[in-house]
Coordinates of C-alpha atoms and ligand atoms in Angstrom, one line a residue:
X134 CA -26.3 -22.3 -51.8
X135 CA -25.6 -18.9 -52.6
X136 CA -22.1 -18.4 -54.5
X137 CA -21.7 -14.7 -53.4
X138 CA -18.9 -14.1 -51.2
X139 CA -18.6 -12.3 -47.9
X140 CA -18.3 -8.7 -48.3
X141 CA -16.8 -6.5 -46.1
X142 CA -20.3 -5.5 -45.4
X143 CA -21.4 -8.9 -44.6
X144 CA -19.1 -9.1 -41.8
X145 CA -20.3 -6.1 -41.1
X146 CA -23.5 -7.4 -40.8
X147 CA -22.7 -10.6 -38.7
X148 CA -20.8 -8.7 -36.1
X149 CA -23.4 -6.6 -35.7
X150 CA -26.0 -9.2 -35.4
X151 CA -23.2 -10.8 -32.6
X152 CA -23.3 -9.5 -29.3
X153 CA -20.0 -10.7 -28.6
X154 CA -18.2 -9.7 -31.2
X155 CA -18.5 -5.5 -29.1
X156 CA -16.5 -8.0 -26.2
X157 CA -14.3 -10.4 -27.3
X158 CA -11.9 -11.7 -30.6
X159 CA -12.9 -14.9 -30.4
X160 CA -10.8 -17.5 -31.8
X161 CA -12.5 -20.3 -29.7
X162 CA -15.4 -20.6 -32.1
X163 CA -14.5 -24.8 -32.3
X164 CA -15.1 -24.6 -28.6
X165 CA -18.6 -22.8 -28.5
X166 CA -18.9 -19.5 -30.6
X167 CA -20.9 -16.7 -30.1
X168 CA -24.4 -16.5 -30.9
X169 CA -26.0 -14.6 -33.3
X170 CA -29.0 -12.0 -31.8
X171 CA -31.4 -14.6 -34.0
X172 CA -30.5 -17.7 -31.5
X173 CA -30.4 -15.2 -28.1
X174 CA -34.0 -14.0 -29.6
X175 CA -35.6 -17.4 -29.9
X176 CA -34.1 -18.7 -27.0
X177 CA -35.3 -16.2 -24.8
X178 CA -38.3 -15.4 -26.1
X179 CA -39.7 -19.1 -25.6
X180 CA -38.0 -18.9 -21.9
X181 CA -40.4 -15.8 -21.1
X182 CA -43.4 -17.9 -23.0
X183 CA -42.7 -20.5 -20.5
X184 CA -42.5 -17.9 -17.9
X185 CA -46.0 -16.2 -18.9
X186 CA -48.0 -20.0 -20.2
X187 CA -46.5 -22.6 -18.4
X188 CA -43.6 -24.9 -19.9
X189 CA -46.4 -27.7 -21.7
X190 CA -48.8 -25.0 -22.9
X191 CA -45.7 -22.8 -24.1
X192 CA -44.6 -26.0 -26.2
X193 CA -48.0 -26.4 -27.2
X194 CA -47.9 -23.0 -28.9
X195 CA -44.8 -23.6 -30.5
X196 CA -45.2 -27.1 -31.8
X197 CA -45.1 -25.8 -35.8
X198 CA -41.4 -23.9 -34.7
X199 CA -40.4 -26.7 -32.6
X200 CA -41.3 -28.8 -35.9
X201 CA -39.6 -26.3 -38.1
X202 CA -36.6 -27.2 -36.4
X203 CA -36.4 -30.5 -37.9
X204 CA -36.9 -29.3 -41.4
X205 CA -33.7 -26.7 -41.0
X206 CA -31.5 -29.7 -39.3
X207 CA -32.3 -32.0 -42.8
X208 CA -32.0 -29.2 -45.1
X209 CA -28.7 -28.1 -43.0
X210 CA -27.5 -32.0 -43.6
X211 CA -29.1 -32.9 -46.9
X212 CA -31.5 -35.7 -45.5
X213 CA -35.4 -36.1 -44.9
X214 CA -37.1 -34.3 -41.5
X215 CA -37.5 -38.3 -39.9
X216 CA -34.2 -38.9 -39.9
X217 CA -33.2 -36.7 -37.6
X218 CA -33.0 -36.8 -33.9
X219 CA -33.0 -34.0 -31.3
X220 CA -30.9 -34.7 -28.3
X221 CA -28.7 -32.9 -25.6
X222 CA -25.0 -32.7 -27.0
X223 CA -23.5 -34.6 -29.5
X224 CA -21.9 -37.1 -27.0
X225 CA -25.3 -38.1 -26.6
X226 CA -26.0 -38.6 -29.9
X227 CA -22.9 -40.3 -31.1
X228 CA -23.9 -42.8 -28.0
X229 CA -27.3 -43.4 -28.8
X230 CA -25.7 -44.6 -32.5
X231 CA -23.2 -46.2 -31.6
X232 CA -24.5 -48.2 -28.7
X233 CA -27.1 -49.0 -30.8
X234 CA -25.5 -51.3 -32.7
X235 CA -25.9 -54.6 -31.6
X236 CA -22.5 -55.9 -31.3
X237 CA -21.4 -59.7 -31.4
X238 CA -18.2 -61.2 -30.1
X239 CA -15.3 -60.7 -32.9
X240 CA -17.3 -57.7 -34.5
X241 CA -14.4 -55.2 -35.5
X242 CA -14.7 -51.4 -35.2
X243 CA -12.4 -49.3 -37.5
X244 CA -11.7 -45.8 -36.7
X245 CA -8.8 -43.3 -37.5
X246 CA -6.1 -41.4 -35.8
X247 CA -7.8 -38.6 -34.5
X248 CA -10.5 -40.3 -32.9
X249 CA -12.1 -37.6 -30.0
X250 CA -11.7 -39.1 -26.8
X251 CA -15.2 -40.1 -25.6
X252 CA -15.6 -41.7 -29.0
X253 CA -12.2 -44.3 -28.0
X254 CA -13.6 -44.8 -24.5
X255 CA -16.9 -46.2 -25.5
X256 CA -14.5 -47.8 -27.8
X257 CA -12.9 -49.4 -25.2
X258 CA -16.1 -50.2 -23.0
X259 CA -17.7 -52.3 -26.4
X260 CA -14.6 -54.4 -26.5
X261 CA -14.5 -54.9 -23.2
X262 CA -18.0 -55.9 -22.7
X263 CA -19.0 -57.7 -25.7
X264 CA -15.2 -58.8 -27.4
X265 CA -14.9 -56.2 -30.0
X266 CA -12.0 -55.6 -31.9
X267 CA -10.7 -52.2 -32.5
X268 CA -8.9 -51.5 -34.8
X269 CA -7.2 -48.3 -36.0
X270 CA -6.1 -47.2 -39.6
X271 CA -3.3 -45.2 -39.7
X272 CA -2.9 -42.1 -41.5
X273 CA -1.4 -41.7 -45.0
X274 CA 1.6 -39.1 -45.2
X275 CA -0.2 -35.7 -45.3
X276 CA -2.0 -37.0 -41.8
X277 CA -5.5 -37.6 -42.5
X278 CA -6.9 -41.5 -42.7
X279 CA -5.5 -43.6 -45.0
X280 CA -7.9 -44.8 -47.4
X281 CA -5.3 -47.6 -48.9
X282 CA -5.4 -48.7 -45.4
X283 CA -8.2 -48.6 -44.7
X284 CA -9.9 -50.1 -48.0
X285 CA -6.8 -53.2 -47.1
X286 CA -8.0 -53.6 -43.1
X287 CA -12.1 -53.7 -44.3
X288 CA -13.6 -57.5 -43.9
X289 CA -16.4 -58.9 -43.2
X290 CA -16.2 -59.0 -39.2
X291 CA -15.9 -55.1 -39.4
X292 CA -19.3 -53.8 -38.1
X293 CA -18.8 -50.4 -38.1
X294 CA -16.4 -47.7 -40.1
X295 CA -16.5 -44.8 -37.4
X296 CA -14.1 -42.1 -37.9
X297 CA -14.2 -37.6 -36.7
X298 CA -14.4 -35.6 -39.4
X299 CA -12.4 -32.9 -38.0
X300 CA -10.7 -33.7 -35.1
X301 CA -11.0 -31.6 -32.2
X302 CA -7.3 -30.5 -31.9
X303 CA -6.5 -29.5 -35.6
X304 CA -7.5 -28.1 -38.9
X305 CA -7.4 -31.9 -40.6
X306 CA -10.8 -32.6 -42.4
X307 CA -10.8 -36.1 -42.6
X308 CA -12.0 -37.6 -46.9
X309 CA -15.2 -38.5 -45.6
X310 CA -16.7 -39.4 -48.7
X311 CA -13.6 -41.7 -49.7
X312 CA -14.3 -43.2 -46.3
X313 CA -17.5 -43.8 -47.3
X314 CA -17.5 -45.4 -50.5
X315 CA -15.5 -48.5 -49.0
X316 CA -17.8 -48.5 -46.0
X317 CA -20.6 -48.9 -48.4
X318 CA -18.6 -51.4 -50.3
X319 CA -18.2 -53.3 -47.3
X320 CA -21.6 -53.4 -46.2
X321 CA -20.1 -52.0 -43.0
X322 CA -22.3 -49.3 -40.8
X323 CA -20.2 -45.7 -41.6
X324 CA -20.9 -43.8 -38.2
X325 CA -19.7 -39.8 -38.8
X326 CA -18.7 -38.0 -35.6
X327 CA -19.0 -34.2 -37.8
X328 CA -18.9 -32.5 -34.3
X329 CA -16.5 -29.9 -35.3
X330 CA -17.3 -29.8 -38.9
X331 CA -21.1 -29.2 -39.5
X332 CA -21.2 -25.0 -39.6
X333 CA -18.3 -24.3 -40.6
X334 CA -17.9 -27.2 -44.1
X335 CA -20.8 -28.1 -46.3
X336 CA -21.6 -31.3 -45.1
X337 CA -23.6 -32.9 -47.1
X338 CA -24.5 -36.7 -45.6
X339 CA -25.8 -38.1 -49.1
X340 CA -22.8 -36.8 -50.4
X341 CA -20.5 -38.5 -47.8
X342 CA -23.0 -41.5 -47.5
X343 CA -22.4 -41.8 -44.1
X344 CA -25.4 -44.0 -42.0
X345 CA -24.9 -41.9 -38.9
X346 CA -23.7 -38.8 -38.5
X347 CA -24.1 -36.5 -34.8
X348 CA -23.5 -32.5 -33.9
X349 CA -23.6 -30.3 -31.4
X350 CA -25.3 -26.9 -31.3
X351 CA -22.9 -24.9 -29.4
X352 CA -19.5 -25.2 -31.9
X353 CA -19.9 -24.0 -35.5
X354 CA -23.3 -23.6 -35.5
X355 CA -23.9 -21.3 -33.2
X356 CA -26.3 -22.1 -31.1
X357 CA -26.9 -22.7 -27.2
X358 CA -25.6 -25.1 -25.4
X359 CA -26.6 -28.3 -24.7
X360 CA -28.3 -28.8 -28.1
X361 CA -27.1 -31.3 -30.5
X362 CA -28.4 -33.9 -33.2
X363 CA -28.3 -37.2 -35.2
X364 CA -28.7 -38.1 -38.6
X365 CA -29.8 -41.6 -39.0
X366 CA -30.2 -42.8 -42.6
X367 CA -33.6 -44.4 -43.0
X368 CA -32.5 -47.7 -44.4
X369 CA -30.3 -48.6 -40.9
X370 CA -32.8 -47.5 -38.7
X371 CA -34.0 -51.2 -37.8
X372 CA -30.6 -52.6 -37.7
X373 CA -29.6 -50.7 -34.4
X374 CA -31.3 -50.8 -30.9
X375 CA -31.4 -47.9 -29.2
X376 CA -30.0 -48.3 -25.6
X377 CA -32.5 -46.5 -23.7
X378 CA -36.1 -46.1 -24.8
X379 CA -38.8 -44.0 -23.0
X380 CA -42.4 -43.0 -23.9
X381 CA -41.5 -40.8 -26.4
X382 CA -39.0 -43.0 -28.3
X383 CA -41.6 -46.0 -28.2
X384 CA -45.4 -46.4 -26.9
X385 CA -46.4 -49.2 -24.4
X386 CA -49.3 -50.4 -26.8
X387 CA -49.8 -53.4 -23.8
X388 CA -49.2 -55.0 -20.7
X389 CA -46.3 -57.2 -21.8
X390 CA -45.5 -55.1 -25.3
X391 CA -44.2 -51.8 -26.4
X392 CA -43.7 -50.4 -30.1
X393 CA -41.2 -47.7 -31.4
X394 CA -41.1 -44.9 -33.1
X395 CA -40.9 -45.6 -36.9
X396 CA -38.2 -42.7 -37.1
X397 CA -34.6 -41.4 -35.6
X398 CA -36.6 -40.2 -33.2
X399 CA -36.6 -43.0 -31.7
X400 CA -33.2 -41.9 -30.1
X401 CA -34.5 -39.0 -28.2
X402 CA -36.7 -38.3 -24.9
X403 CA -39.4 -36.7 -24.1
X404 CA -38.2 -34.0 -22.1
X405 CA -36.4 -31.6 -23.6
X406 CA -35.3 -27.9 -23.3
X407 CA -37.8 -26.7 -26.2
X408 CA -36.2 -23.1 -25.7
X409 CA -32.5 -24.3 -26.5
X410 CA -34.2 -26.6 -29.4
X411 CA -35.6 -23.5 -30.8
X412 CA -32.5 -21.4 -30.5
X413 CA -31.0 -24.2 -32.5
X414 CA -33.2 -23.9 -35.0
X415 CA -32.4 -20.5 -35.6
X416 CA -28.8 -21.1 -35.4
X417 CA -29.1 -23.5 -38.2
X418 CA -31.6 -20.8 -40.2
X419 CA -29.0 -18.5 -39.9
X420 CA -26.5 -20.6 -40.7
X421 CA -28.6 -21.8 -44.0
X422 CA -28.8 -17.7 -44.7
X423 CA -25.9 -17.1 -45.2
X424 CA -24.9 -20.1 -47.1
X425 CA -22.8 -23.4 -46.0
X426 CA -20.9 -22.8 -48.8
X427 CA -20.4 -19.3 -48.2
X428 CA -19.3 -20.2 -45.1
X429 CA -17.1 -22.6 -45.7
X430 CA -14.7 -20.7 -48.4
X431 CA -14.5 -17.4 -45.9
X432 CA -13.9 -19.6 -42.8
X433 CA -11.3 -21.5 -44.5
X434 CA -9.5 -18.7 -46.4
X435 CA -9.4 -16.9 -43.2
X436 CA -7.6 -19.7 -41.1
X437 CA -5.3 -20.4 -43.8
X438 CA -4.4 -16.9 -43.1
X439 CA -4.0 -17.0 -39.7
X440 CA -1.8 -19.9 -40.1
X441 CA 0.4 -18.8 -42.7
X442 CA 1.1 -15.3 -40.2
X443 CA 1.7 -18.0 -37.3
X444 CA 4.1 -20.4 -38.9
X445 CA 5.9 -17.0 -39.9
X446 CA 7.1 -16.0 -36.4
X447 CA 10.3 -17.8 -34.8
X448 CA 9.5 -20.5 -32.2
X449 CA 5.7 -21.1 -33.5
X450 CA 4.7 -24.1 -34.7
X451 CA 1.5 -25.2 -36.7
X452 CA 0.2 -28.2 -35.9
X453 CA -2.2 -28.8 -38.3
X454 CA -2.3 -32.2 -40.3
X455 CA -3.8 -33.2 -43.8
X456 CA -4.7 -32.4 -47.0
X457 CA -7.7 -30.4 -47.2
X458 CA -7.3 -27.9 -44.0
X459 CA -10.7 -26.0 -42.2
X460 CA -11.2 -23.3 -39.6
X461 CA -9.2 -24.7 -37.0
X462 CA -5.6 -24.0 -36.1
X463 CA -3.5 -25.0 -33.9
X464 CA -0.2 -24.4 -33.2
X465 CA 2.7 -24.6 -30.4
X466 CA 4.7 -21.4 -28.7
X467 CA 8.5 -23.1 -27.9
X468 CA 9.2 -22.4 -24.4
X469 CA 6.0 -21.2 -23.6
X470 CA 3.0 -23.6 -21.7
X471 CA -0.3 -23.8 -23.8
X472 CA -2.1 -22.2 -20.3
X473 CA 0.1 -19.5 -19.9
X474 CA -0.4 -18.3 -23.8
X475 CA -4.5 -19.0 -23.1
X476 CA -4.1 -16.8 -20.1
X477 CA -1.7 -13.7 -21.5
X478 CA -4.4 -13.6 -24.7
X479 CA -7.4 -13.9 -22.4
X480 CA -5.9 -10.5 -20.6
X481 CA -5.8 -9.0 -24.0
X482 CA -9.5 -9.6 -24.7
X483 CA -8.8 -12.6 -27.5
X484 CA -10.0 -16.3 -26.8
X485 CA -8.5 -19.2 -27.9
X486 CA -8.2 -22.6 -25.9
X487 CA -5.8 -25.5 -25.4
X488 CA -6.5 -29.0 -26.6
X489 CA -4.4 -31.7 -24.7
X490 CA -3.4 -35.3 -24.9
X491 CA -6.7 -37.3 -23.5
X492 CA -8.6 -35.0 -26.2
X493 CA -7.2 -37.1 -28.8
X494 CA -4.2 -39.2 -27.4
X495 CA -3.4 -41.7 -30.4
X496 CA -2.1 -38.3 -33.0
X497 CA -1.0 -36.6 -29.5
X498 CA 1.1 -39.1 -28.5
X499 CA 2.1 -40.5 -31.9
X500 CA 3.2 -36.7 -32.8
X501 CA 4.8 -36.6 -29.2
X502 CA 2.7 -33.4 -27.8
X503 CA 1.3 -33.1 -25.0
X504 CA -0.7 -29.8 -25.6
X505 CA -1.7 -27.9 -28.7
X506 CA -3.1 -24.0 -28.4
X507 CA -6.1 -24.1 -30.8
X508 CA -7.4 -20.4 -32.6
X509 CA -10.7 -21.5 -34.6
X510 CA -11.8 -18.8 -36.7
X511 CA -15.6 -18.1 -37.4
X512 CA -16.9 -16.1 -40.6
X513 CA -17.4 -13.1 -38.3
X514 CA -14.0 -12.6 -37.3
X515 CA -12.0 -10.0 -39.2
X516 CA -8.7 -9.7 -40.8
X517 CA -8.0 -7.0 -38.5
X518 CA -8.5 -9.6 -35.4
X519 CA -6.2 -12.2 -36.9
X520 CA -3.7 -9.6 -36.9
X521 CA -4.3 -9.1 -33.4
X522 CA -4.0 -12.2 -32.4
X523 CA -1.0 -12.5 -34.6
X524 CA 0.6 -9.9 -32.7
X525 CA -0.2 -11.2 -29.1
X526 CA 1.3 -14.0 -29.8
X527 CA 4.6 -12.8 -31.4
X528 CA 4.6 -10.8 -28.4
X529 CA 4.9 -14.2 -26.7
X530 CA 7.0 -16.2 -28.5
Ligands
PLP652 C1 -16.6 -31.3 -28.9 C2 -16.5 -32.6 -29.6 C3 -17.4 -33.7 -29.3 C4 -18.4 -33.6 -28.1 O1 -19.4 -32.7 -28.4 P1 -20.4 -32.3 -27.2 O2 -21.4 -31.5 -27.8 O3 -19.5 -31.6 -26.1 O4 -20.9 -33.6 -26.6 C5 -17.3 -34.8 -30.0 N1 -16.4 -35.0 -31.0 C6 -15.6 -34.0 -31.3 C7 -14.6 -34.2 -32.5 C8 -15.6 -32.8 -30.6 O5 -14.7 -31.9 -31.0

């Protein structure tokens, strides 16, 4: 990766190469962020290919980019092209991992504090279903997973180690790679949920050692909607079962037998919305462009900013837990709702967005909030914005 730092000309450059940016400050850039002319461009152009072909003989035509994309999705994670699945969101493919695995009466699932919601609901269906234990590891004192804790709670009914990288309500970046050293110790599956990490941190899945590991196109990354992805490591590929399977994932060889796919994508289906895939791809291109690294040190030195101007004005409050901090901030306006600070910015022009209790109710509830307003900063927003935004809301408080 590239060791250069953003110039001011390079910002230059992405804004300019951002629609959005001549529209909005966007500080919601952890809820979807703006795309780049590059995704817009590939998205589009397949859509009118579609238009002008037909949809099979357009995919026909594009089957080397639509294989492309899998080479920029391993090179973006650090894995081979066949472990990687194309799929919808990364709800989706956090499911298709995690009901996968073939659960047995007593099996224990570890997870951390600030678990995303979905993730603790399916959670709660396993246990419910097949008598799984859940179990959670607290958090050490700077508010990210304990490792102590979680190396103490590890035995040999725990099945799975699955844990969010960055939670969707704060700048926490959980030590992922500490998590999974004693998940490999154990023997344990290490699921990843990097939803709101991959784009914005280097995430490296060799490095983490992480088995499974899902995105989602539309947050950091910066592409369309309804795109997202799985990393499944080659060696555990066997020891889950994916929940659905179609004709894609696995071919009906005979009457009474079928066979799968000898890769992750196994977990897709066949149908899929080949213009959004492509759009990904160029979102993660882009993304690979400019350097993960890159984007990682300008993303995080700006939102330490932003957070340092925040905590600065009386009746603010950051939220934000841990040691190692990212893109996201979030913070609280005393005697002002979270909705009606979303709303006054919106009317300036700036968007942020409000994370609340179901989001991530064990650190809601254990820190006693009920609502966090969340500014996630992107490497094309500008000192000058932050300012802005800093303004609005002192304006507010
Ligand atoms: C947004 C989010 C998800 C869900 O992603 P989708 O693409 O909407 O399915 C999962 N986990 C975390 C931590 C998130 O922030």
């Amino acid at each position: 990766m590239s060791e250069r730092e953003f110039s001011p000309e390079d910002v230059a450059r992405a804004r300019a190469d951002t629609p959005g940016c001549a529209t909005v400050t966007h500080f919601n850039n952890a809820g979807a962020a703006l795309m780049p002319r590059q995704v817009i461009e590939a998205t589009t152009r397949h859509l009118h290919l579609e238009a002008q072909t037909g949809g099979y003989e357009a995919a026909d035509r594009a089957a080397a980019s639509i294989e492309a994309v899998y080479d920029s999705a391993a090179r973006l994670l650090g894995c081979d092209r066949d472990e990687i699945a194309l799929v919808d969101n990364a709800t989706r493919a956090w499911d298709m991992a995690f009901y996968g695995i073939p659960f047995r009466p007593g099996d224990r699932v570890l997870t951390s504090m600030a678990e995303y919601g979905s993730n603790f609901i399916a959670y709660l269906q396993v246990a419910e279903r097949y008598g799984v234990q859940v179990d959670v590891v607290p958090n050490d004192e700077h508010g990210q997973i304990s490792v102590d804790a979680l190396r103490a709670a590890v035995d040999e009914r725990v099945r799975v180690i699955s844990i969010t990288h960055v939670p969707t309500n704060g700048g926490l970046v959980n030590p992922a790679a500490e998590v999974g050293k004693i998940a490999r110790e154990a023997g344990a599956l290490y699921l990843l949920d990097a939803c709101q990490s991959v784009g914005q941190l280097d995430v490296d899945v060799r490095e983490i050692g992480c088995d499974l590991l899902s995105t989602t196109g539309r947050k950091y990354l910066r592409g369309p909607r309804g795109t997202g992805l799985l990393y499944v490591r080659r060696e555990v590929l066997d020891r889950l079962v994916p929940p659905v399977l179609d004709l894609h994932a696995a071919t009906w060889t005979a009457r009474d037998r079928y066979e799968m796919r000898p890769d992750a994508r196994r977990f897709e289906t066949w149908e899929a919305n080949y213009a959004a895939v492509l759009g990904l791809g160029a979102a993660i291109d882009h993304a690979l462009g400019w350097g993960l690294g890159r984007i990682q040190r300008r993303v995080t030195a700006l939102a330490e900013q932003l957070r340092g101007r925040l905590a600065e004005i009386p009746g603010v409050r950051v939220r934000d837990l841990g040691v190692r901090l990212c893109g996201i901030t979030t913070f609280t306006v005393h005697g002002a709702e979270a909705d009606r600070v979303k709303s006054s910015l919106a009317e300036q022009g700036i968007n942020v967005s409000v994370s609340r209790t179901a989001s991530t109710r064990l650190d809601m509830d254990d820190r006693g909030l009920g609502e966090v307003i969340r500014a996630s900063v992107h490497y094309y927003n500008t000192e000058e914005e932050v300012t802005e935004l800093v303004r609005a809301v002192r304006a507010l408080a």
